[in-house]
CSV table of C-alpha atoms in Angstrom, one decimal:
chain,number,residue,atom,x,y,z
B,1,MET,CA,0.0,0.0,0.0
B,2,ASN,CA,1.3,3.4,-0.9
B,3,PRO,CA,1.9,5.6,2.2
B,4,GLU,CA,0.4,8.5,0.2
B,5,ASN,CA,-3.0,6.7,0.5
B,6,ARG,CA,-2.8,6.0,4.2
B,7,GLY,CA,-6.3,5.9,5.8
B,8,GLN,CA,-8.1,6.0,2.4
B,9,GLU,CA,-8.9,2.3,2.1
B,10,THR,CA,-12.3,1.6,0.7
B,11,THR,CA,-12.5,-2.0,1.8
B,12,GLY,CA,-11.5,-4.1,4.9
B,13,PRO,CA,-11.1,-2.9,8.5
B,14,VAL,CA,-10.4,0.7,9.2
B,15,TYR,CA,-7.1,1.2,11.1
B,16,ASP,CA,-6.6,4.9,10.7
B,17,PRO,CA,-7.6,6.7,14.0
B,18,THR,CA,-7.5,10.1,12.1
B,19,PRO,CA,-5.7,11.9,14.9
B,20,LEU,CA,-5.6,15.6,15.4
B,21,ARG,CA,-2.1,16.7,14.3
B,22,THR,CA,-1.0,20.2,15.0
B,23,ALA,CA,1.4,21.5,12.3
B,24,TRP,CA,3.6,24.4,13.4
B,25,SER,CA,4.5,26.0,10.0
B,26,VAL,CA,6.8,29.0,9.7
B,27,ASP,CA,8.8,30.6,6.9
B,28,LEU,CA,12.3,30.1,8.0
B,29,GLY,CA,14.2,32.4,5.7
B,30,ASN,CA,17.6,31.6,4.4
B,31,GLY,CA,19.1,28.2,5.3
B,32,LEU,CA,22.3,26.7,4.0
B,33,ASN,CA,24.3,28.9,1.6
B,34,GLY,CA,21.3,30.9,0.5
B,35,THR,CA,18.9,28.0,0.5
B,36,PHE,CA,15.3,28.9,1.3
B,37,VAL,CA,13.4,26.5,3.4
B,38,ARG,CA,9.8,26.3,4.4
B,39,SER,CA,9.7,23.8,7.2
B,40,ASN,CA,7.0,22.3,9.4
B,41,ILE,CA,7.6,20.9,12.8
B,42,ASN,CA,5.5,17.9,11.7
B,43,GLY,CA,8.3,16.9,9.4
B,44,THR,CA,7.4,18.4,6.0
B,45,THR,CA,9.7,20.8,4.2
B,46,ALA,CA,10.2,22.4,0.8
B,47,LEU,CA,13.8,23.3,-0.2
B,48,LEU,CA,15.0,25.4,-3.1
B,49,LEU,CA,18.7,25.2,-3.8
B,50,GLN,CA,20.4,28.4,-4.6
B,51,ALA,CA,21.0,27.4,-8.2
B,52,LEU,CA,17.2,27.1,-8.7
B,53,ARG,CA,16.3,30.4,-7.2
B,54,SER,CA,15.8,33.6,-9.1
B,55,ALA,CA,18.4,36.2,-8.1
B,56,ALA,CA,15.7,38.8,-8.1
B,57,ALA,CA,13.3,36.9,-6.0
B,58,PRO,CA,12.7,38.5,-2.6
B,59,THR,CA,13.6,36.6,0.6
B,60,PRO,CA,10.5,36.1,2.8
B,61,THR,CA,10.8,37.5,6.3
B,62,ALA,CA,10.5,35.0,9.1
B,63,PRO,CA,8.2,36.0,12.0
B,64,ALA,CA,9.8,37.1,15.1
B,65,PRO,CA,10.3,34.2,17.5
B,66,GLN,CA,8.9,34.5,21.0
B,67,ASN,CA,12.2,33.8,22.7
B,68,GLN,CA,15.8,32.8,22.1
B,69,TYR,CA,15.1,29.1,22.6
B,70,GLU,CA,12.4,29.1,20.0
B,71,LYS,CA,14.7,31.0,17.6
B,72,ARG,CA,17.4,28.4,18.0
B,73,ALA,CA,14.9,25.5,17.7
B,74,ILE,CA,13.5,26.8,14.4
B,75,HIS,CA,17.1,27.3,13.1
B,76,LEU,CA,18.0,23.7,14.0
B,77,ILE,CA,14.9,22.3,12.2
B,78,THR,CA,15.9,24.4,9.2
B,79,LEU,CA,19.4,23.2,9.1
B,80,LEU,CA,18.5,19.5,9.6
B,81,HIS,CA,16.0,19.5,6.7
B,82,SER,CA,18.4,21.4,4.6
B,83,CYS,CA,21.2,18.9,5.3
B,84,ALA,CA,18.9,15.9,4.5
B,85,ALA,CA,17.7,17.5,1.3
B,86,ALA,CA,21.2,18.4,0.2
B,87,LEU,CA,22.5,14.9,1.1
B,88,ALA,CA,19.7,13.4,-1.0
B,89,GLN,CA,20.9,15.5,-4.0
B,90,GLY,CA,24.6,14.7,-3.5
B,91,GLU,CA,25.5,18.2,-2.3
B,92,THR,CA,28.0,17.0,0.2
B,93,GLU,CA,29.7,20.4,0.7
B,94,LEU,CA,26.4,21.9,1.7
B,95,VAL,CA,25.9,19.0,4.1
B,96,ASN,CA,29.3,19.5,5.6
B,97,LYS,CA,28.6,23.2,6.2
B,98,GLY,CA,25.3,22.5,7.8
B,99,LEU,CA,26.6,19.9,10.1
B,100,GLU,CA,29.5,22.2,11.1
B,101,ARG,CA,27.0,24.9,12.1
B,102,ILE,CA,24.8,22.5,14.0
B,103,CYS,CA,27.7,21.0,15.9
B,104,SER,CA,29.6,24.2,16.6
B,105,SER,CA,26.9,26.5,17.8
B,106,LEU,CA,23.5,24.9,18.1
B,107,ALA,CA,23.2,21.3,19.1
B,108,SER,CA,24.4,20.0,22.5
B,109,ASP,CA,23.8,16.9,24.5
B,110,ASP,CA,22.8,18.8,27.6
B,111,GLY,CA,20.5,21.3,26.0
B,112,GLY,CA,16.7,21.2,25.6
B,113,GLN,CA,15.0,18.2,24.1
B,114,LEU,CA,15.0,19.7,20.6
B,115,HIS,CA,18.7,20.5,20.8
B,116,ARG,CA,19.4,16.9,21.9
B,117,LEU,CA,17.2,15.6,19.1
B,118,ALA,CA,19.1,17.7,16.6
B,119,SER,CA,22.4,16.3,17.9
B,120,SER,CA,21.2,12.8,17.4
B,121,PHE,CA,20.1,13.5,13.8
B,122,ALA,CA,23.3,15.4,13.0
B,123,ASP,CA,25.2,12.3,14.2
B,124,ALA,CA,23.1,10.0,11.9
B,125,LEU,CA,23.6,12.3,8.9
B,126,ALA,CA,27.3,12.4,9.5
B,127,LEU,CA,27.4,8.6,9.6
B,128,ARG,CA,25.4,8.4,6.3
B,129,MET,CA,28.0,10.8,4.8
B,130,VAL,CA,30.8,8.3,5.5
B,131,GLN,CA,28.9,5.1,4.6
B,132,PRO,CA,30.8,4.8,1.2
B,133,TRP,CA,34.0,4.5,3.3
B,134,GLN,CA,33.2,1.4,5.2
B,135,GLY,CA,36.5,1.3,7.0
B,136,VAL,CA,36.0,4.8,8.3
B,137,CYS,CA,32.4,4.1,9.2
B,138,ARG,CA,33.2,1.0,11.2
B,139,ALA,CA,36.1,2.7,13.0
B,140,LEU,CA,33.7,5.5,14.1
B,141,GLN,CA,31.1,3.0,15.1
B,142,LEU,CA,33.5,1.0,17.4
B,143,GLN,CA,33.1,3.6,20.2
B,144,LYS,CA,29.4,4.1,19.5
B,145,THR,CA,28.0,0.6,19.8
B,146,THR,CA,25.9,0.3,23.0
B,147,PRO,CA,26.8,-2.6,25.2
B,148,ALA,CA,24.0,-5.1,25.7
B,149,PRO,CA,23.5,-4.4,29.5
B,150,SER,CA,23.3,-0.6,28.8
B,151,ALA,CA,20.8,-1.2,26.0
B,152,ALA,CA,18.7,-3.5,28.3
B,153,ALA,CA,18.7,-0.8,31.0
B,154,ALA,CA,17.7,1.9,28.5
B,155,ARG,CA,14.7,-0.2,27.4
B,156,ARG,CA,13.7,-0.7,31.0
B,157,TYR,CA,14.0,3.1,31.7
B,158,PHE,CA,11.9,3.8,28.6
B,159,THR,CA,9.1,1.5,29.7
B,160,GLU,CA,9.1,3.1,33.2
B,161,MET,CA,9.2,6.7,32.0
B,162,CYS,CA,6.7,6.4,29.1
B,163,PRO,CA,3.7,4.2,29.4
B,164,PHE,CA,3.4,3.2,25.7
B,165,LEU,CA,4.7,-0.3,26.1
B,166,ARG,CA,3.1,-1.0,29.5
B,167,LEU,CA,-0.2,-0.1,27.9
B,168,ALA,CA,0.5,-2.4,25.0
B,169,GLY,CA,1.5,-5.3,27.2
B,170,THR,CA,-1.5,-5.0,29.4
B,171,THR,CA,-3.8,-4.8,26.4
B,172,ALA,CA,-2.2,-8.1,25.2
B,173,ASN,CA,-2.8,-9.8,28.5
B,174,TYR,CA,-6.4,-8.7,28.6
B,175,ALA,CA,-6.9,-10.0,25.1
B,176,ILE,CA,-5.3,-13.3,25.8
B,177,ILE,CA,-7.3,-14.0,28.9
B,178,ASP,CA,-10.5,-12.9,27.1
B,179,ALA,CA,-9.7,-15.3,24.2
B,180,ALA,CA,-9.0,-18.1,26.6
B,181,ARG,CA,-12.3,-17.9,28.4
B,182,THR,CA,-13.9,-20.7,26.5
B,183,VAL,CA,-10.8,-22.7,25.9
B,184,ARG,CA,-10.7,-26.1,27.6
B,185,ASN,CA,-7.3,-27.3,26.5
B,186,ALA,CA,-5.0,-28.7,29.2
B,187,VAL,CA,-2.2,-26.4,28.2
B,188,LEU,CA,-2.4,-22.7,27.4
B,189,HIS,CA,0.8,-21.9,25.5
B,190,VAL,CA,1.8,-18.3,25.2
B,191,VAL,CA,4.8,-17.5,22.9
B,192,ASP,CA,6.6,-14.2,23.2
B,193,LEU,CA,8.6,-13.5,20.1
B,194,GLY,CA,10.7,-11.0,22.0
B,195,GLY,CA,10.4,-7.5,23.3
B,196,ALA,CA,8.0,-8.0,26.1
B,197,ASP,CA,8.9,-6.9,29.7
B,198,PRO,CA,8.9,-9.5,32.5
B,199,ALA,CA,6.3,-7.3,34.3
B,200,GLN,CA,3.9,-8.1,31.5
B,201,TRP,CA,4.1,-11.8,32.2
B,202,LEU,CA,3.8,-11.3,36.0
B,203,LEU,CA,0.5,-9.6,35.3
B,204,LEU,CA,-0.6,-12.4,33.0
B,205,LEU,CA,0.0,-14.9,35.8
B,206,ARG,CA,-2.2,-12.9,38.1
B,207,LEU,CA,-4.9,-12.6,35.5
B,208,PHE,CA,-4.6,-16.3,34.7
B,209,ALA,CA,-5.1,-17.1,38.4
B,210,LYS,CA,-8.2,-14.9,38.7
B,211,ARG,CA,-9.9,-15.9,35.4
B,212,PRO,CA,-13.5,-17.2,35.7
B,213,GLY,CA,-13.5,-20.9,36.4
B,214,ALA,CA,-9.8,-21.2,36.9
B,215,GLY,CA,-10.1,-23.8,39.7
B,216,ALA,CA,-12.3,-26.0,37.6
B,217,HIS,CA,-10.0,-26.2,34.6
B,218,ASP,CA,-6.7,-27.2,36.2
B,219,GLN,CA,-4.9,-25.8,33.1
B,220,ILE,CA,-1.2,-25.5,32.7
B,221,LEU,CA,0.2,-22.2,31.5
B,222,ARG,CA,3.2,-22.7,29.3
B,223,LEU,CA,5.3,-19.6,28.5
B,224,THR,CA,7.9,-19.6,25.7
B,225,ILE,CA,10.2,-16.5,25.5
B,226,VAL,CA,12.5,-15.7,22.6
B,227,ASN,CA,15.5,-13.7,23.8
B,228,GLU,CA,19.3,-13.8,23.1
B,229,ASP,CA,20.2,-12.7,26.7
B,230,ASN,CA,20.8,-15.7,28.9
B,231,GLU,CA,20.8,-13.6,32.1
B,232,PHE,CA,17.4,-12.1,31.1
B,233,LEU,CA,16.0,-15.5,30.5
B,234,SER,CA,17.2,-17.0,33.8
B,235,GLY,CA,16.1,-14.0,35.8
B,236,THR,CA,12.7,-14.0,34.2
B,237,ALA,CA,12.3,-17.8,34.8
B,238,ALA,CA,13.1,-17.3,38.5
B,239,LEU,CA,10.8,-14.3,38.9
B,240,LEU,CA,7.9,-16.1,37.3
B,241,ALA,CA,8.5,-19.4,39.2
B,242,ARG,CA,8.2,-17.6,42.5
B,243,GLU,CA,5.0,-15.8,41.5
B,244,ALA,CA,3.5,-19.0,40.1
B,245,LYS,CA,4.2,-20.8,43.4
B,246,ILE,CA,2.5,-18.0,45.4
B,247,LEU,CA,-0.5,-18.0,43.1
B,248,HIS,CA,-0.7,-21.9,43.0
B,249,ILE,CA,-0.4,-21.9,39.2
B,250,ALA,CA,1.1,-24.8,37.1
B,251,LEU,CA,3.7,-23.0,35.0
B,252,GLN,CA,6.1,-24.3,32.4
B,253,PHE,CA,8.8,-22.0,31.3
B,254,HIS,CA,10.5,-22.6,27.9
B,255,PRO,CA,13.4,-20.3,27.0
B,256,VAL,CA,14.6,-20.0,23.4
B,257,LYS,CA,18.0,-18.3,23.5
B,258,LEU,CA,18.2,-16.4,20.2
B,259,HIS,CA,17.1,-13.1,18.7
B,260,ILE,CA,14.2,-13.1,16.3
B,261,ASP,CA,16.7,-12.4,13.5
B,262,GLN,CA,18.0,-16.0,14.1
B,263,LEU,CA,14.5,-17.6,14.3
B,264,LEU,CA,14.8,-19.6,11.1
B,265,SER,CA,12.4,-22.3,12.0
B,266,ILE,CA,9.3,-22.2,14.1
B,267,ASP,CA,10.2,-25.7,15.4
B,268,ARG,CA,12.4,-23.9,18.0
B,269,LEU,CA,9.2,-22.5,19.6
B,270,GLY,CA,8.3,-26.0,20.8
B,271,VAL,CA,4.6,-25.8,19.9
B,272,ARG,CA,2.8,-29.1,20.6
B,273,GLY,CA,-0.4,-30.6,19.4
B,274,GLY,CA,-3.4,-30.1,21.6
B,275,GLU,CA,-2.3,-26.8,23.1
B,276,ALA,CA,-4.2,-23.6,22.9
B,277,LEU,CA,-1.7,-21.3,21.3
B,278,PHE,CA,-1.3,-17.5,21.8
B,279,ILE,CA,1.4,-15.4,20.2
B,280,VAL,CA,2.7,-12.0,21.2
B,281,SER,CA,5.2,-9.9,19.2
B,282,THR,CA,6.3,-6.6,20.7
B,283,LEU,CA,8.4,-4.4,18.3
B,284,GLN,CA,10.0,-7.4,16.6
B,285,LEU,CA,8.5,-8.1,13.2
B,286,HIS,CA,9.7,-4.9,11.5
B,287,ARG,CA,13.3,-6.0,12.0
B,288,LEU,CA,12.6,-8.9,9.6
B,289,LEU,CA,11.5,-6.7,6.7
B,290,ALA,CA,15.2,-6.1,5.8
B,291,ASP,CA,15.6,-9.7,4.6
B,292,GLY,CA,13.9,-10.5,1.3
B,293,PHE,CA,14.0,-13.7,-0.8
B,294,ALA,CA,12.3,-15.2,-3.8
B,295,GLU,CA,9.8,-17.9,-2.8
B,296,VAL,CA,10.0,-20.9,-5.1
B,297,ALA,CA,7.1,-23.1,-5.9
B,298,ALA,CA,6.6,-26.1,-8.2
B,299,ARG,CA,4.3,-26.0,-11.2
B,300,PRO,CA,2.5,-29.0,-12.8
B,301,ASP,CA,4.5,-31.2,-15.1
B,302,ASP,CA,4.8,-30.0,-18.7
B,303,ARG,CA,3.9,-32.2,-21.7
B,304,LYS,CA,7.3,-33.9,-21.6
B,305,GLY,CA,6.9,-34.8,-17.9
B,306,LYS,CA,9.5,-32.4,-16.7
B,307,ARG,CA,8.9,-30.6,-13.4
B,308,GLN,CA,8.7,-26.8,-13.9
B,309,VAL,CA,9.8,-24.4,-11.2
B,310,GLN,CA,8.6,-20.8,-10.9
B,311,ALA,CA,9.9,-18.1,-8.6
B,312,HIS,CA,7.2,-16.1,-7.0
B,313,ALA,CA,7.4,-12.4,-6.1
B,314,THR,CA,10.0,-11.5,-3.5
B,315,MET,CA,8.8,-11.8,0.1
B,316,THR,CA,10.4,-10.8,3.4
B,317,ARG,CA,11.3,-13.0,6.3
B,318,ALA,CA,8.6,-11.2,8.3
B,319,ASP,CA,6.0,-12.4,5.8
B,320,ALA,CA,7.4,-15.9,5.8
B,321,LEU,CA,7.4,-16.1,9.6
B,322,LEU,CA,3.8,-14.8,9.8
B,323,ARG,CA,2.7,-17.4,7.3
B,324,ASP,CA,4.4,-20.2,9.3
B,325,LEU,CA,2.8,-18.9,12.5
B,326,ALA,CA,-0.6,-18.8,10.9
B,327,GLY,CA,-0.1,-22.5,10.0
B,328,LEU,CA,0.1,-23.2,13.8
B,329,SER,CA,-3.6,-22.0,14.1
B,330,PRO,CA,-3.1,-19.7,17.1
B,331,LYS,CA,-6.2,-18.7,19.0
B,332,LEU,CA,-4.9,-15.2,19.1
B,333,MET,CA,-1.8,-13.2,17.9
B,334,VAL,CA,-1.2,-9.8,19.4
B,335,VAL,CA,1.2,-7.5,17.4
B,336,THR,CA,2.6,-4.2,18.8
B,337,GLU,CA,4.6,-2.0,16.4
B,338,GLN,CA,5.7,1.6,16.0
B,339,GLU,CA,3.0,3.5,14.2
B,340,ALA,CA,5.5,5.2,11.8
B,341,ASP,CA,6.7,5.0,8.2
B,342,HIS,CA,10.4,4.5,8.2
B,343,ASN,CA,10.7,2.0,5.4
B,344,GLY,CA,10.8,4.3,2.3
B,345,ASP,CA,13.3,6.4,0.5
B,346,PHE,CA,15.9,8.4,2.4
B,347,LYS,CA,14.3,11.8,2.3
B,348,ALA,CA,10.8,10.5,3.3
B,349,ARG,CA,12.1,8.4,6.2
B,350,PHE,CA,14.3,11.2,7.5
B,351,GLU,CA,11.4,13.6,7.6
B,352,ASN,CA,9.1,11.0,9.2
B,353,ALA,CA,11.7,10.0,11.7
B,354,LEU,CA,12.4,13.6,12.8
B,355,ASN,CA,8.7,14.0,13.5
B,356,TYR,CA,8.3,10.7,15.2
B,357,TYR,CA,11.4,10.8,17.4
B,358,GLY,CA,10.8,14.5,18.2
B,359,ALA,CA,7.5,13.3,19.8
B,360,LEU,CA,9.4,10.6,21.8
B,361,PHE,CA,12.0,13.1,23.0
B,362,ASP,CA,9.1,15.4,24.1
B,363,ALA,CA,7.5,12.5,26.0
B,364,LEU,CA,10.7,11.7,27.8
B,365,GLU,CA,11.3,15.3,28.7
B,366,GLU,CA,7.8,15.5,30.2
B,367,SER,CA,8.4,12.4,32.3
B,368,VAL,CA,11.2,14.0,34.3
B,369,PRO,CA,11.1,14.1,37.3
B,370,ALA,CA,7.7,12.4,37.9
B,371,ARG,CA,8.6,9.0,36.3
B,372,GLY,CA,12.4,9.1,36.0
B,373,SER,CA,15.5,11.1,36.4
B,374,ALA,CA,17.3,13.2,33.9
B,375,LEU,CA,20.2,10.7,33.9
B,376,GLU,CA,17.8,7.9,33.0
B,377,ARG,CA,16.3,10.0,30.2
B,378,ALA,CA,19.8,10.6,28.8
B,379,ASP,CA,20.5,6.9,28.8
B,380,VAL,CA,17.3,6.2,26.9
B,381,GLU,CA,18.1,8.9,24.3
B,382,ARG,CA,21.7,7.8,23.9
B,383,CYS,CA,21.5,4.0,24.2
B,384,LEU,CA,18.1,3.4,22.6
B,385,LEU,CA,16.7,6.2,20.5
B,386,LEU,CA,20.0,7.4,19.1
B,387,GLN,CA,20.8,3.8,17.9
B,388,GLU,CA,17.4,3.6,16.1
B,389,ILE,CA,17.8,7.1,14.5
B,390,ARG,CA,21.3,6.1,13.2
B,391,ASP,CA,19.9,2.9,11.8
B,392,ILE,CA,17.0,4.7,10.0
B,393,VAL,CA,19.0,7.6,8.7
B,394,ALA,CA,22.4,6.3,8.1
B,395,CYS,CA,21.8,2.7,6.9
B,396,ASP,CA,20.5,1.2,3.6
B,397,GLY,CA,19.9,-2.2,2.3
B,398,ALA,CA,20.1,-5.2,4.6
B,399,GLN,CA,22.0,-3.1,7.2
B,400,ARG,CA,18.9,-1.2,8.1
B,401,ARG,CA,16.8,-3.1,10.6
B,402,GLU,CA,14.5,-0.5,12.0
B,403,ARG,CA,11.9,-0.6,9.2
B,404,HIS,CA,8.8,0.6,10.9
B,405,GLU,CA,5.5,0.6,9.0
B,406,TRP,CA,2.1,2.0,9.6
B,407,MET,CA,-0.7,-0.3,10.8
B,408,VAL,CA,-2.4,-0.3,7.4
B,409,LYS,CA,0.6,-2.0,6.0
B,410,TRP,CA,0.8,-4.6,8.8
B,411,ALA,CA,-2.8,-5.3,8.2
B,412,ASP,CA,-2.1,-6.2,4.6
B,413,ARG,CA,0.8,-8.4,5.7
B,414,MET,CA,-1.2,-10.2,8.4
B,415,GLN,CA,-4.1,-10.9,6.1
B,416,ALA,CA,-1.8,-12.1,3.2
B,417,ALA,CA,-0.2,-14.5,5.7
B,418,GLY,CA,-3.5,-16.1,6.7
B,419,PHE,CA,-4.7,-14.0,9.6
B,420,GLU,CA,-8.0,-12.1,10.1
B,421,PRO,CA,-8.6,-9.2,12.6
B,422,VAL,CA,-10.3,-10.0,15.9
B,423,ALA,CA,-12.4,-7.3,17.6
B,424,MET,CA,-11.7,-6.8,21.3
B,425,ARG,CA,-14.6,-7.0,23.7
B,426,ALA,CA,-16.1,-3.7,24.9
B,427,ASP,CA,-14.9,-4.3,28.5
B,428,THR,CA,-11.3,-4.9,27.2
B,429,VAL,CA,-11.4,-1.6,25.3
B,430,ALA,CA,-12.8,0.2,28.4
B,431,GLN,CA,-10.1,-1.3,30.7
B,432,THR,CA,-7.4,-0.3,28.3
B,433,VAL,CA,-8.6,3.3,28.0
B,434,MET,CA,-9.0,3.5,31.8
B,435,LEU,CA,-5.5,2.1,32.3
B,436,GLY,CA,-4.1,4.6,29.9
B,437,GLN,CA,-5.6,7.4,32.1
B,438,MET,CA,-4.1,5.8,35.2
B,439,LEU,CA,-0.6,5.4,33.8
B,440,ALA,CA,-0.6,8.9,32.4
B,441,GLY,CA,-1.4,10.3,35.9
B,442,CYS,CA,-1.6,14.1,35.8
B,443,SER,CA,-0.3,14.2,32.2
B,444,ARG,CA,-3.0,14.7,29.6
B,445,ALA,CA,-0.6,14.1,26.8
B,446,TYR,CA,-1.2,10.3,26.6
B,447,ARG,CA,-4.3,8.9,24.9
B,448,VAL,CA,-5.6,5.6,23.7
B,449,ILE,CA,-7.6,5.6,20.5
B,450,SER,CA,-9.4,2.5,19.2
B,451,SER,CA,-10.0,1.9,15.6
B,452,GLU,CA,-13.4,1.3,14.1
B,453,LYS,CA,-14.7,-2.1,15.1
B,454,ASP,CA,-12.0,-2.2,17.9
B,455,VAL,CA,-9.6,-4.4,16.0
B,456,CYS,CA,-6.6,-2.4,17.1
B,457,PHE,CA,-5.5,0.4,19.5
B,458,PHE,CA,-3.3,3.4,18.9
B,459,ILE,CA,-1.3,4.7,21.9
B,460,CYS,CA,-0.9,8.4,21.3
B,461,TRP,CA,1.3,11.2,22.5
B,462,ARG,CA,-0.5,14.6,22.1
B,463,ASP,CA,-2.9,13.0,19.6
B,464,ILE,CA,0.0,11.6,17.5
B,465,PRO,CA,-0.3,7.8,17.2
B,466,MET,CA,3.0,6.4,18.4
B,467,PHE,CA,2.4,2.6,18.7
B,468,SER,CA,-0.3,0.3,17.4
B,469,VAL,CA,-1.6,-2.9,19.1
B,470,SER,CA,-3.7,-5.2,17.0
B,471,THR,CA,-5.2,-8.7,17.6
B,472,TRP,CA,-5.5,-11.5,15.0
B,473,ARG,CA,-6.5,-15.1,14.6
B,474,ALA,CA,-5.7,-17.7,11.9
B,475,VAL,CA,-8.3,-18.0,9.2
């Protein structure tokens, strides 16, 4: 589906929540080397290189900013969009001048959130500049790779400071328990493809113990978790075992020590016949969109009896995995993904990423000090968000793993793989909305918007959808 047509589908379920987006549009005057830029804070920009401008054309006058910070913020947005547009057109000298101005006088790691955002995107643009020189690029990256423990800590801080993923996890738990109400299988098998927080599974255990008719069923809860970190797996196993003992639940824990990138066969998930299967994927599937291959299928014999082979259209590993998972006939699959379009050409994904991560930086800034410290916020920005920004902006081809897509595209992929959307019950929708209000506390910036027919949720920051949560079952 073309991103230009987002939300304009005429058939199938409606996934577009039609949020209220506020575009702050200003004429920003002269940018790089006489370049005029009209830029929107929502990520759109129009750039005219000096060679294309009429020498007699008047230069529009920018409105007077309210304060010095706003003036610097507008100038940063101007320079970032100018650098990206110049880089897209191969104007490397303009990019160099723009980055020099950003790094020398405007962006700083300890400034306001927009300054820190600009610093992250300037870093990513610089890396893209040196991509043709792989030796230089790899040498620069040696000191910038985030150690696994630091990355894990950053993910934990992000979950605590911004309730996006806690809301998504709780929604998944409610949906699983709801779907299991009429299931009489001896084993309820929940497969986590990675990305979920241990707190999510603690809550699932408690909901499982309190579900209607729990004592009469004597069901076993089997939990499979895919994760490459052995310490994470062992710690989660011990945590859940203690809770299961307190709640008198029969729990089986099945760790799969690998990253989803390495999940080449669903046999590793250990799904057995007779189980009621539920699958959860939290911010994982988009990483498999980088890997494409041609599916090969056999055609009927020709007149000479020779077997003909035909290569089908290229598909991604994400599509192949979804098709294999659908073949397991899960009772429910819950998919959480970033509600963003970072899988197109360079200029489009740069602009979309600047808008999307600008909202995340704002959300983190708002969370201090109520839900975390400035030091924890800095760790999230440096060890988590910066790494994603570098991947989206600086990398191309198979190197780029953060290939976020909008819900409408995931809906197409899910249905092509053999899934159909499942509407959540009204009380599940109400519980999720209420939980969103509770987690947001005094902040009015967080909202939960359900799509038409309640087949998915959008978790929003200031009316901008940031994450989607959708529920599916095999056809």
